[in-house]
PDB file of C-alpha atoms in Angstrom:
ATOM      1  CA  MET A   1      68.649 102.660 221.025  1.00 41.00           C
ATOM      2  CA  LEU A   2      66.935 105.668 219.637  1.00 38.00           C
ATOM      3  CA  ARG A   3      65.022 107.865 221.429  1.00 38.00           C
ATOM      4  CA  ASN A   4      62.295 110.330 220.238  1.00 39.00           C
ATOM      5  CA  SER A   5      63.319 114.212 219.565  1.00 39.00           C
ATOM      6  CA  LEU A   6      60.765 115.142 222.485  1.00 37.00           C
ATOM      7  CA  LEU A   7      62.237 112.978 224.746  1.00 37.00           C
ATOM      8  CA  VAL A   8      65.948 114.192 224.092  1.00 37.00           C
ATOM      9  CA  ILE A   9      65.105 117.958 224.919  1.00 38.00           C
ATOM     10  CA  GLY A  10      63.789 117.138 227.919  1.00 42.00           C
ATOM     11  CA  ILE A  11      66.698 115.814 228.973  1.00 37.00           C
ATOM     12  CA  PHE A  12      68.995 117.858 227.821  1.00 38.00           C
ATOM     13  CA  VAL A  13      67.035 121.148 229.254  1.00 37.00           C
ATOM     14  CA  PHE A  14      67.247 119.619 232.217  1.00 34.00           C
ATOM     15  CA  SER A  15      70.971 118.742 232.537  1.00 41.00           C
ATOM     16  CA  LEU A  16      71.740 122.363 230.984  1.00 43.00           C
ATOM     17  CA  TYR A  17      69.470 123.296 234.283  1.00 38.00           C
ATOM     18  CA  GLY A  18      71.658 120.972 236.392  1.00 40.00           C
ATOM     19  CA  CYS A  19      74.508 122.466 235.305  1.00 46.00           C
ATOM     20  CA  GLY A  20      73.593 125.914 236.295  1.00 49.00           C
ATOM     21  CA  ILE A  21      74.522 126.776 232.428  1.00 56.00           C
ATOM     22  CA  GLU A  22      71.278 128.170 230.653  1.00 52.00           C
ATOM     23  CA  PRO A  23      70.323 127.910 227.099  1.00 50.00           C
ATOM     24  CA  GLU A  24      70.717 130.696 225.000  1.00 49.00           C
ATOM     25  CA  SER A  25      70.456 129.928 220.932  1.00 43.00           C
ATOM     26  CA  GLU A  26      67.647 128.337 219.325  1.00 41.00           C
ATOM     27  CA  THR A  27      70.884 126.192 217.805  1.00 50.00           C
ATOM     28  CA  ILE A  28      71.615 123.981 220.547  1.00 50.00           C
ATOM     29  CA  GLN A  29      71.544 120.697 219.710  1.00 51.00           C
ATOM     30  CA  GLU A  30      72.544 116.507 222.109  1.00 53.00           C
ATOM     31  CA  ASN A  31      74.134 114.180 218.984  1.00 51.00           C
ATOM     32  CA  SER A  32      72.480 110.679 219.001  1.00 46.00           C
ATOM     33  CA  SER A  33      73.476 108.074 221.196  1.00 47.00           C
ATOM     34  CA  ILE A  34      73.879 105.570 218.481  1.00 55.00           C
ATOM     35  CA  SER A  35      76.877 102.938 219.388  1.00 67.00           C
ATOM     36  CA  SER A  36      80.038 104.340 218.010  1.00 74.00           C
ATOM     37  CA  PRO A  37      82.371 102.148 216.422  1.00 90.00           C
ATOM     38  CA  ALA A  38      86.019 101.721 219.037  1.00 94.00           C
ATOM     39  CA  PRO A  39      88.631 104.447 219.357  1.00 96.00           C
ATOM     40  CA  VAL A  40      91.524 103.494 216.983  1.00 96.00           C
ATOM     41  CA  SER A  41      94.756 103.315 218.801  1.00 97.00           C
ATOM     42  CA  MET A  42      96.867 106.366 217.981  1.00 97.00           C
ATOM     43  CA  GLY A  43     100.927 105.866 217.804  1.00 95.00           C
ATOM     44  CA  HIS A  44     103.680 108.390 218.559  1.00 96.00           C
ATOM     45  CA  VAL A  45     107.246 108.751 218.827  1.00 97.00           C
ATOM     46  CA  VAL A  46     108.714 110.874 220.804  1.00 97.00           C
ATOM     47  CA  LEU A  47     111.019 113.720 219.300  1.00 97.00           C
ATOM     48  CA  ASN A  48     112.089 115.659 221.482  1.00 97.00           C
ATOM     49  CA  ALA A  49     111.671 116.875 225.717  1.00 98.00           C
ATOM     50  CA  PHE A  50     112.031 120.537 226.754  1.00 98.00           C
ATOM     51  CA  PRO A  51     112.394 122.022 230.179  1.00 98.00           C
ATOM     52  CA  HIS A  52     109.366 122.815 232.653  1.00 98.00           C
ATOM     53  CA  ASP A  53     108.603 124.232 235.902  1.00 97.00           C
ATOM     54  CA  THR A  54     108.383 121.261 238.550  1.00 96.00           C
ATOM     55  CA  SER A  55     106.087 124.532 240.604  1.00 95.00           C
ATOM     56  CA  ALA A  56     103.732 124.933 237.023  1.00 97.00           C
ATOM     57  CA  PHE A  57     100.540 122.910 237.916  1.00 97.00           C
ATOM     58  CA  THR A  58      99.536 122.560 234.486  1.00 98.00           C
ATOM     59  CA  GLN A  59      96.285 123.379 233.195  1.00 98.00           C
ATOM     60  CA  GLY A  60      96.304 124.864 230.189  1.00 98.00           C
ATOM     61  CA  LEU A  61      99.402 125.069 227.361  1.00 98.00           C
ATOM     62  CA  GLU A  62      99.561 127.150 223.862  1.00 98.00           C
ATOM     63  CA  VAL A  63     102.093 127.601 220.872  1.00 97.00           C
ATOM     64  CA  TYR A  64     102.264 130.952 219.671  1.00 96.00           C
ATOM     65  CA  GLY A  65     103.842 133.075 217.976  1.00 91.00           C
ATOM     66  CA  ASN A  66     107.615 130.318 218.733  1.00 93.00           C
ATOM     67  CA  TYR A  67     106.663 130.608 222.560  1.00 97.00           C
ATOM     68  CA  PHE A  68     104.413 128.122 225.474  1.00 98.00           C
ATOM     69  CA  TYR A  69     101.943 130.107 226.282  1.00 98.00           C
ATOM     70  CA  GLU A  70     100.063 128.614 229.837  1.00 98.00           C
ATOM     71  CA  SER A  71      97.593 128.418 232.733  1.00 98.00           C
ATOM     72  CA  THR A  72      98.835 127.055 235.455  1.00 98.00           C
ATOM     73  CA  GLY A  73      96.095 126.783 238.405  1.00 97.00           C
ATOM     74  CA  LEU A  74      95.177 125.755 242.027  1.00 96.00           C
ATOM     75  CA  MET A  75      94.217 128.769 244.639  1.00 96.00           C
ATOM     76  CA  GLY A  76      96.711 131.166 245.592  1.00 96.00           C
ATOM     77  CA  ARG A  77      99.661 130.403 242.728  1.00 96.00           C
ATOM     78  CA  SER A  78      97.524 130.272 239.693  1.00 98.00           C
ATOM     79  CA  SER A  79      99.102 132.670 237.075  1.00 98.00           C
ATOM     80  CA  LEU A  80     100.255 133.161 232.875  1.00 98.00           C
ATOM     81  CA  ARG A  81     102.960 132.258 231.717  1.00 98.00           C
ATOM     82  CA  LYS A  82     104.897 133.333 228.304  1.00 98.00           C
ATOM     83  CA  VAL A  83     107.436 130.106 227.959  1.00 98.00           C
ATOM     84  CA  GLU A  84     110.728 130.160 226.144  1.00 98.00           C
ATOM     85  CA  ILE A  85     110.083 126.336 224.089  1.00 97.00           C
ATOM     86  CA  LYS A  86     113.038 124.765 224.204  1.00 97.00           C
ATOM     87  CA  THR A  87     114.735 126.382 227.491  1.00 98.00           C
ATOM     88  CA  GLY A  88     111.420 126.664 229.343  1.00 97.00           C
ATOM     89  CA  LYS A  89     111.980 130.271 231.869  1.00 98.00           C
ATOM     90  CA  VAL A  90     109.043 132.569 232.452  1.00 97.00           C
ATOM     91  CA  ILE A  91     109.313 135.410 229.718  1.00 96.00           C
ATOM     92  CA  LYS A  92     106.933 137.170 231.565  1.00 97.00           C
ATOM     93  CA  LYS A  93     104.067 136.097 233.674  1.00 97.00           C
ATOM     94  CA  VAL A  94     100.764 137.432 235.029  1.00 98.00           C
ATOM     95  CA  ASP A  95      99.765 136.391 238.557  1.00 97.00           C
ATOM     96  CA  LEU A  96      96.028 135.835 239.063  1.00 97.00           C
ATOM     97  CA  PRO A  97      94.147 137.256 242.525  1.00 97.00           C
ATOM     98  CA  LYS A  98      94.537 134.679 245.701  1.00 97.00           C
ATOM     99  CA  ASP A  99      91.028 133.202 245.368  1.00 97.00           C
ATOM    100  CA  VAL A 100      91.114 132.112 241.622  1.00 98.00           C
ATOM    101  CA  PHE A 101      91.826 128.871 240.478  1.00 98.00           C
ATOM    102  CA  ALA A 102      92.795 128.924 237.002  1.00 98.00           C
ATOM    103  CA  GLU A 103      92.317 126.199 234.355  1.00 98.00           C
ATOM    104  CA  GLY A 104      92.324 125.837 230.840  1.00 98.00           C
ATOM    105  CA  LEU A 105      93.394 128.736 227.888  1.00 98.00           C
ATOM    106  CA  THR A 106      92.822 129.505 224.347  1.00 98.00           C
ATOM    107  CA  VAL A 107      94.190 131.850 221.773  1.00 98.00           C
ATOM    108  CA  LEU A 108      91.607 132.989 219.364  1.00 98.00           C
ATOM    109  CA  ASN A 109      92.629 136.425 216.837  1.00 96.00           C
ATOM    110  CA  ASP A 110      95.084 137.380 219.303  1.00 96.00           C
ATOM    111  CA  THR A 111      92.986 137.391 222.370  1.00 98.00           C
ATOM    112  CA  LEU A 112      94.576 135.225 225.139  1.00 98.00           C
ATOM    113  CA  TYR A 113      91.463 133.157 226.600  1.00 98.00           C
ATOM    114  CA  GLN A 114      91.916 131.901 230.435  1.00 98.00           C
ATOM    115  CA  LEU A 115      89.422 129.716 232.262  1.00 98.00           C
ATOM    116  CA  SER A 116      88.648 129.909 235.747  1.00 98.00           C
ATOM    117  CA  TRP A 117      87.449 126.843 237.289  1.00 97.00           C
ATOM    118  CA  GLN A 118      84.883 127.502 240.189  1.00 96.00           C
ATOM    119  CA  ASN A 119      84.992 132.023 239.912  1.00 96.00           C
ATOM    120  CA  LYS A 120      82.506 132.104 236.632  1.00 96.00           C
ATOM    121  CA  LEU A 121      84.765 133.662 235.057  1.00 97.00           C
ATOM    122  CA  ILE A 122      86.970 133.850 232.076  1.00 98.00           C
ATOM    123  CA  PHE A 123      90.545 135.865 231.322  1.00 98.00           C
ATOM    124  CA  LEU A 124      91.183 138.113 228.176  1.00 98.00           C
ATOM    125  CA  TYR A 125      94.548 139.048 227.786  1.00 98.00           C
ATOM    126  CA  ASP A 126      95.950 140.869 224.833  1.00 97.00           C
ATOM    127  CA  ALA A 127      98.194 137.699 223.314  1.00 97.00           C
ATOM    128  CA  LYS A 128     101.167 139.472 222.316  1.00 94.00           C
ATOM    129  CA  THR A 129     101.468 141.896 225.162  1.00 96.00           C
ATOM    130  CA  LEU A 130      99.562 139.401 227.953  1.00 97.00           C
ATOM    131  CA  ASN A 131      97.594 143.199 229.361  1.00 97.00           C
ATOM    132  CA  PRO A 132      93.986 142.776 231.146  1.00 97.00           C
ATOM    133  CA  LEU A 133      91.750 142.862 228.407  1.00 97.00           C
ATOM    134  CA  GLY A 134      88.119 142.243 231.313  1.00 96.00           C
ATOM    135  CA  THR A 135      86.815 139.420 231.819  1.00 97.00           C
ATOM    136  CA  LEU A 136      83.695 137.819 230.458  1.00 97.00           C
ATOM    137  CA  PRO A 137      81.354 136.150 233.205  1.00 97.00           C
ATOM    138  CA  TRP A 138      80.681 131.761 232.715  1.00 96.00           C
ATOM    139  CA  SER A 139      77.748 130.358 234.633  1.00 90.00           C
ATOM    140  CA  GLY A 140      79.397 126.893 235.354  1.00 91.00           C
ATOM    141  CA  GLU A 141      82.417 125.443 235.780  1.00 96.00           C
ATOM    142  CA  GLY A 142      85.573 126.063 233.842  1.00 97.00           C
ATOM    143  CA  TRP A 143      88.253 122.691 232.873  1.00 98.00           C
ATOM    144  CA  GLY A 144      89.018 122.697 229.328  1.00 98.00           C
ATOM    145  CA  ILE A 145      88.598 125.512 225.993  1.00 98.00           C
ATOM    146  CA  THR A 146      90.062 125.624 222.278  1.00 98.00           C
ATOM    147  CA  ASN A 147      88.998 127.157 219.401  1.00 98.00           C
ATOM    148  CA  ASN A 148      87.834 126.287 215.629  1.00 97.00           C
ATOM    149  CA  GLY A 149      89.025 129.425 214.490  1.00 96.00           C
ATOM    150  CA  LYS A 150      85.471 130.831 215.263  1.00 97.00           C
ATOM    151  CA  GLN A 151      84.306 130.340 217.994  1.00 98.00           C
ATOM    152  CA  LEU A 152      85.060 128.852 221.797  1.00 98.00           C
ATOM    153  CA  ILE A 153      85.263 125.518 222.394  1.00 98.00           C
ATOM    154  CA  ILE A 154      84.193 124.350 226.630  1.00 98.00           C
ATOM    155  CA  SER A 155      84.513 121.442 228.807  1.00 98.00           C
ATOM    156  CA  GLU A 156      83.298 121.632 232.698  1.00 96.00           C
ATOM    157  CA  GLY A 157      84.447 117.819 233.313  1.00 95.00           C
ATOM    158  CA  SER A 158      81.444 115.927 232.056  1.00 96.00           C
ATOM    159  CA  ASP A 159      80.768 114.280 229.139  1.00 97.00           C
ATOM    160  CA  LYS A 160      79.270 117.531 227.150  1.00 98.00           C
ATOM    161  CA  LEU A 161      81.776 120.386 225.662  1.00 98.00           C
ATOM    162  CA  TYR A 162      80.434 123.755 224.757  1.00 98.00           C
ATOM    163  CA  PHE A 163      80.325 125.405 221.736  1.00 98.00           C
ATOM    164  CA  VAL A 164      80.362 129.313 222.142  1.00 98.00           C
ATOM    165  CA  GLU A 165      80.721 133.143 220.793  1.00 97.00           C
ATOM    166  CA  PRO A 166      84.152 133.837 221.627  1.00 96.00           C
ATOM    167  CA  ARG A 167      82.988 137.572 223.451  1.00 91.00           C
ATOM    168  CA  THR A 168      79.450 137.503 224.768  1.00 94.00           C
ATOM    169  CA  LEU A 169      80.021 133.257 225.401  1.00 96.00           C
ATOM    170  CA  LYS A 170      75.946 132.889 223.869  1.00 96.00           C
ATOM    171  CA  ILE A 171      75.864 129.044 223.526  1.00 96.00           C
ATOM    172  CA  ASN A 172      75.792 128.053 219.814  1.00 97.00           C
ATOM    173  CA  ASN A 173      75.998 124.654 220.188  1.00 97.00           C
ATOM    174  CA  ILE A 174      76.683 121.682 222.821  1.00 98.00           C
ATOM    175  CA  LEU A 175      77.919 118.051 222.294  1.00 98.00           C
ATOM    176  CA  SER A 176      77.660 115.447 224.120  1.00 97.00           C
ATOM    177  CA  ILE A 177      81.102 113.590 223.909  1.00 98.00           C
ATOM    178  CA  ASN A 178      80.861 109.495 223.601  1.00 97.00           C
ATOM    179  CA  ASP A 179      82.879 106.362 222.515  1.00 96.00           C
ATOM    180  CA  GLN A 180      81.356 102.636 222.463  1.00 95.00           C
ATOM    181  CA  TYR A 181      79.549 102.423 225.532  1.00 95.00           C
ATOM    182  CA  GLY A 182      78.726 104.932 226.466  1.00 95.00           C
ATOM    183  CA  SER A 183      79.248 109.203 227.284  1.00 96.00           C
ATOM    184  CA  VAL A 184      82.663 109.575 227.933  1.00 97.00           C
ATOM    185  CA  ASN A 185      82.747 112.316 231.743  1.00 97.00           C
ATOM    186  CA  ASN A 186      86.297 114.087 233.299  1.00 97.00           C
ATOM    187  CA  LEU A 187      86.766 115.766 230.173  1.00 97.00           C
ATOM    188  CA  ASN A 188      89.416 118.191 230.850  1.00 97.00           C
ATOM    189  CA  GLU A 189      92.402 120.224 228.924  1.00 97.00           C
ATOM    190  CA  LEU A 190      91.381 120.894 225.341  1.00 98.00           C
ATOM    191  CA  GLU A 191      93.080 121.190 221.544  1.00 98.00           C
ATOM    192  CA  MET A 192      91.784 121.270 218.634  1.00 98.00           C
ATOM    193  CA  ILE A 193      94.131 119.743 215.577  1.00 97.00           C
ATOM    194  CA  ASP A 194      93.169 119.655 211.715  1.00 96.00           C
ATOM    195  CA  GLY A 195      89.948 119.432 212.422  1.00 96.00           C
ATOM    196  CA  PHE A 196      89.795 117.245 215.234  1.00 98.00           C
ATOM    197  CA  ILE A 197      89.381 118.132 218.930  1.00 98.00           C
ATOM    198  CA  TYR A 198      91.431 116.360 220.824  1.00 98.00           C
ATOM    199  CA  ALA A 199      91.303 116.352 225.018  1.00 98.00           C
ATOM    200  CA  ASN A 200      92.854 115.134 227.957  1.00 97.00           C
ATOM    201  CA  ARG A 201      90.443 113.317 230.371  1.00 97.00           C
ATOM    202  CA  TRP A 202      90.902 113.930 233.992  1.00 94.00           C
ATOM    203  CA  GLN A 203      93.070 110.955 235.959  1.00 89.00           C
ATOM    204  CA  TYR A 204      93.332 108.727 232.959  1.00 95.00           C
ATOM    205  CA  ASP A 205      96.393 108.472 230.590  1.00 95.00           C
ATOM    206  CA  TYR A 206      95.697 108.585 228.164  1.00 97.00           C
ATOM    207  CA  ILE A 207      94.194 111.098 225.215  1.00 98.00           C
ATOM    208  CA  LEU A 208      91.568 111.422 223.170  1.00 98.00           C
ATOM    209  CA  LYS A 209      90.621 111.890 219.354  1.00 98.00           C
ATOM    210  CA  ILE A 210      86.912 113.530 219.426  1.00 98.00           C
ATOM    211  CA  ASP A 211      85.257 115.096 215.852  1.00 98.00           C
ATOM    212  CA  PRO A 212      83.544 117.381 216.548  1.00 98.00           C
ATOM    213  CA  SER A 213      80.646 116.671 213.891  1.00 96.00           C
ATOM    214  CA  ASN A 214      79.029 114.263 216.405  1.00 96.00           C
ATOM    215  CA  GLY A 215      80.960 113.955 219.741  1.00 97.00           C
ATOM    216  CA  ARG A 216      81.857 110.520 218.774  1.00 98.00           C
ATOM    217  CA  ILE A 217      85.577 108.945 219.728  1.00 98.00           C
ATOM    218  CA  VAL A 218      87.178 108.234 217.567  1.00 97.00           C
ATOM    219  CA  GLY A 219      91.277 107.673 217.791  1.00 97.00           C
ATOM    220  CA  MET A 220      92.776 107.337 221.409  1.00 97.00           C
ATOM    221  CA  LEU A 221      96.419 108.412 222.154  1.00 98.00           C
ATOM    222  CA  ASN A 222      96.827 106.007 225.101  1.00 97.00           C
ATOM    223  CA  LEU A 223     100.581 106.881 227.433  1.00 97.00           C
ATOM    224  CA  PRO A 224     101.036 105.074 230.477  1.00 96.00           C
ATOM    225  CA  ASP A 225     103.663 105.728 232.592  1.00 95.00           C
ATOM    226  CA  PHE A 226     104.718 108.288 229.950  1.00 97.00           C
ATOM    227  CA  LEU A 227     106.419 110.361 232.429  1.00 96.00           C
ATOM    228  CA  GLN A 228     108.196 107.160 233.574  1.00 95.00           C
ATOM    229  CA  LYS A 229     109.394 106.196 230.239  1.00 96.00           C
ATOM    230  CA  ASN A 230     109.897 109.012 229.030  1.00 97.00           C
ATOM    231  CA  SER A 231     112.003 111.639 231.886  1.00 96.00           C
ATOM    232  CA  ARG A 232     115.598 111.959 232.346  1.00 94.00           C
ATOM    233  CA  ALA A 233     114.583 113.877 235.486  1.00 96.00           C
ATOM    234  CA  ASP A 234     115.170 112.481 238.609  1.00 95.00           C
ATOM    235  CA  LEU A 235     111.403 112.155 239.980  1.00 95.00           C
ATOM    236  CA  THR A 236     111.300 111.367 243.236  1.00 94.00           C
ATOM    237  CA  TYR A 237     110.004 114.453 244.890  1.00 94.00           C
ATOM    238  CA  LEU A 238     106.660 113.011 242.928  1.00 92.00           C
ATOM    239  CA  LYS A 239     106.449 110.650 245.824  1.00 89.00           C
ATOM    240  CA  LYS A 240     107.232 112.988 248.487  1.00 90.00           C
ATOM    241  CA  GLN A 241     104.970 112.918 250.565  1.00 89.00           C
ATOM    242  CA  GLY A 242     103.252 116.090 252.043  1.00 87.00           C
ATOM    243  CA  SER A 243     104.541 117.426 248.934  1.00 86.00           C
ATOM    244  CA  LEU A 244     102.586 119.522 246.187  1.00 89.00           C
ATOM    245  CA  ALA A 245     102.647 116.482 244.284  1.00 84.00           C
ATOM    246  CA  MET A 246     100.983 114.166 246.096  1.00 85.00           C
ATOM    247  CA  GLU A 247      98.179 116.970 247.678  1.00 84.00           C
ATOM    248  CA  SER A 248      97.245 117.830 244.333  1.00 83.00           C
ATOM    249  CA  GLY A 249      98.157 115.178 242.256  1.00 87.00           C
ATOM    250  CA  SER A 250     100.823 115.282 238.998  1.00 89.00           C
ATOM    251  CA  VAL A 251      98.866 113.836 236.020  1.00 93.00           C
ATOM    252  CA  LEU A 252      98.305 114.220 232.074  1.00 95.00           C
ATOM    253  CA  ASN A 253      97.327 117.202 231.527  1.00 96.00           C
ATOM    254  CA  GLY A 254      98.424 120.069 228.528  1.00 96.00           C
ATOM    255  CA  ILE A 255      98.301 119.965 224.955  1.00 98.00           C
ATOM    256  CA  ALA A 256      99.538 121.954 222.615  1.00 98.00           C
ATOM    257  CA  TYR A 257      99.916 122.386 219.316  1.00 97.00           C
ATOM    258  CA  ASN A 258     102.434 123.496 216.213  1.00 96.00           C
ATOM    259  CA  SER A 259     100.305 123.718 213.088  1.00 92.00           C
ATOM    260  CA  THR A 260     103.565 124.272 211.446  1.00 93.00           C
ATOM    261  CA  THR A 261     105.821 122.018 212.251  1.00 93.00           C
ATOM    262  CA  LYS A 262     102.980 119.065 213.223  1.00 94.00           C
ATOM    263  CA  SER A 263     104.348 118.795 216.450  1.00 95.00           C
ATOM    264  CA  LEU A 264     102.849 117.888 219.542  1.00 98.00           C
ATOM    265  CA  PHE A 265     103.190 118.556 223.135  1.00 98.00           C
ATOM    266  CA  ILE A 266     102.092 117.105 226.292  1.00 98.00           C
ATOM    267  CA  THR A 267     103.408 118.107 229.486  1.00 98.00           C
ATOM    268  CA  GLY A 268     101.976 116.910 232.755  1.00 97.00           C
ATOM    269  CA  LYS A 269     100.917 118.730 236.541  1.00 97.00           C
ATOM    270  CA  LEU A 270     104.555 119.452 238.151  1.00 97.00           C
ATOM    271  CA  TRP A 271     105.882 118.097 235.279  1.00 97.00           C
ATOM    272  CA  PRO A 272     109.580 118.388 234.737  1.00 98.00           C
ATOM    273  CA  GLU A 273     109.532 118.738 231.196  1.00 98.00           C
ATOM    274  CA  VAL A 274     107.243 119.297 228.777  1.00 98.00           C
ATOM    275  CA  PHE A 275     107.201 116.388 225.602  1.00 98.00           C
ATOM    276  CA  GLU A 276     107.416 116.881 221.498  1.00 98.00           C
ATOM    277  CA  LEU A 277     105.542 114.053 219.747  1.00 97.00           C
ATOM    278  CA  SER A 278     105.125 113.005 216.367  1.00 95.00           C
ATOM    279  CA  LEU A 279     101.825 111.533 215.525  1.00 94.00           C
ATOM    280  CA  LYS A 280     101.513 107.959 213.530  1.00 85.00           C
TER     281      LYS A 280
END
């Protein structure tokens, strides 16, 4: 049922301050709670599997200039990497301070934006050289990030996506994401593909396709047991007691897109491969 606008605004502002992110723009809006149709199930074909560093706790993945750019997380292990796509060879690596837990990554106007989880900082780099360009303060947690060519789009683990100015992080809009049952939380790694936002949902084996005009989930790429079904590597290391994989989780996370070839790339935390997919 539709709520009146005053109630929406009241709840919305309360939720902003509750998560530590203060509104900075008069154009912030929250989409209505009109029920959505069920997302369409999306088919795919696996085209290739490329080597991936099994020590990389993948938090963000991008294709830029025929290379992968990857953000890896965990305290004392966080990094930014430039990686050869076909070989998995790390061409250049920037280690972050030991107290930083790196998260999502995106490229806008030849600048790399790398989130941190609870450090309340976004790290900026020259995309061609990986030279640091400084940091910007972010009020909440950082999980995933993408862009629409003009604005950064940030997730912080809830059902909200934040549309912000790239150089000031001024919030222009906040979008609530929902399916036919209501709000959908745990939104993580993000990628903008042909006008839609694709999102990993933390600890779920699927990728969501989101309409940025209204926040509705319009498609779902179901990938149950994807690594086990498609990997040619020995995966026993993922189940070794006391290992990093068992302690921290080797879940699906990492979405990149090549707009020229129309290829979708996916991987996961500590996975041995990055997979190239074609969507049906």
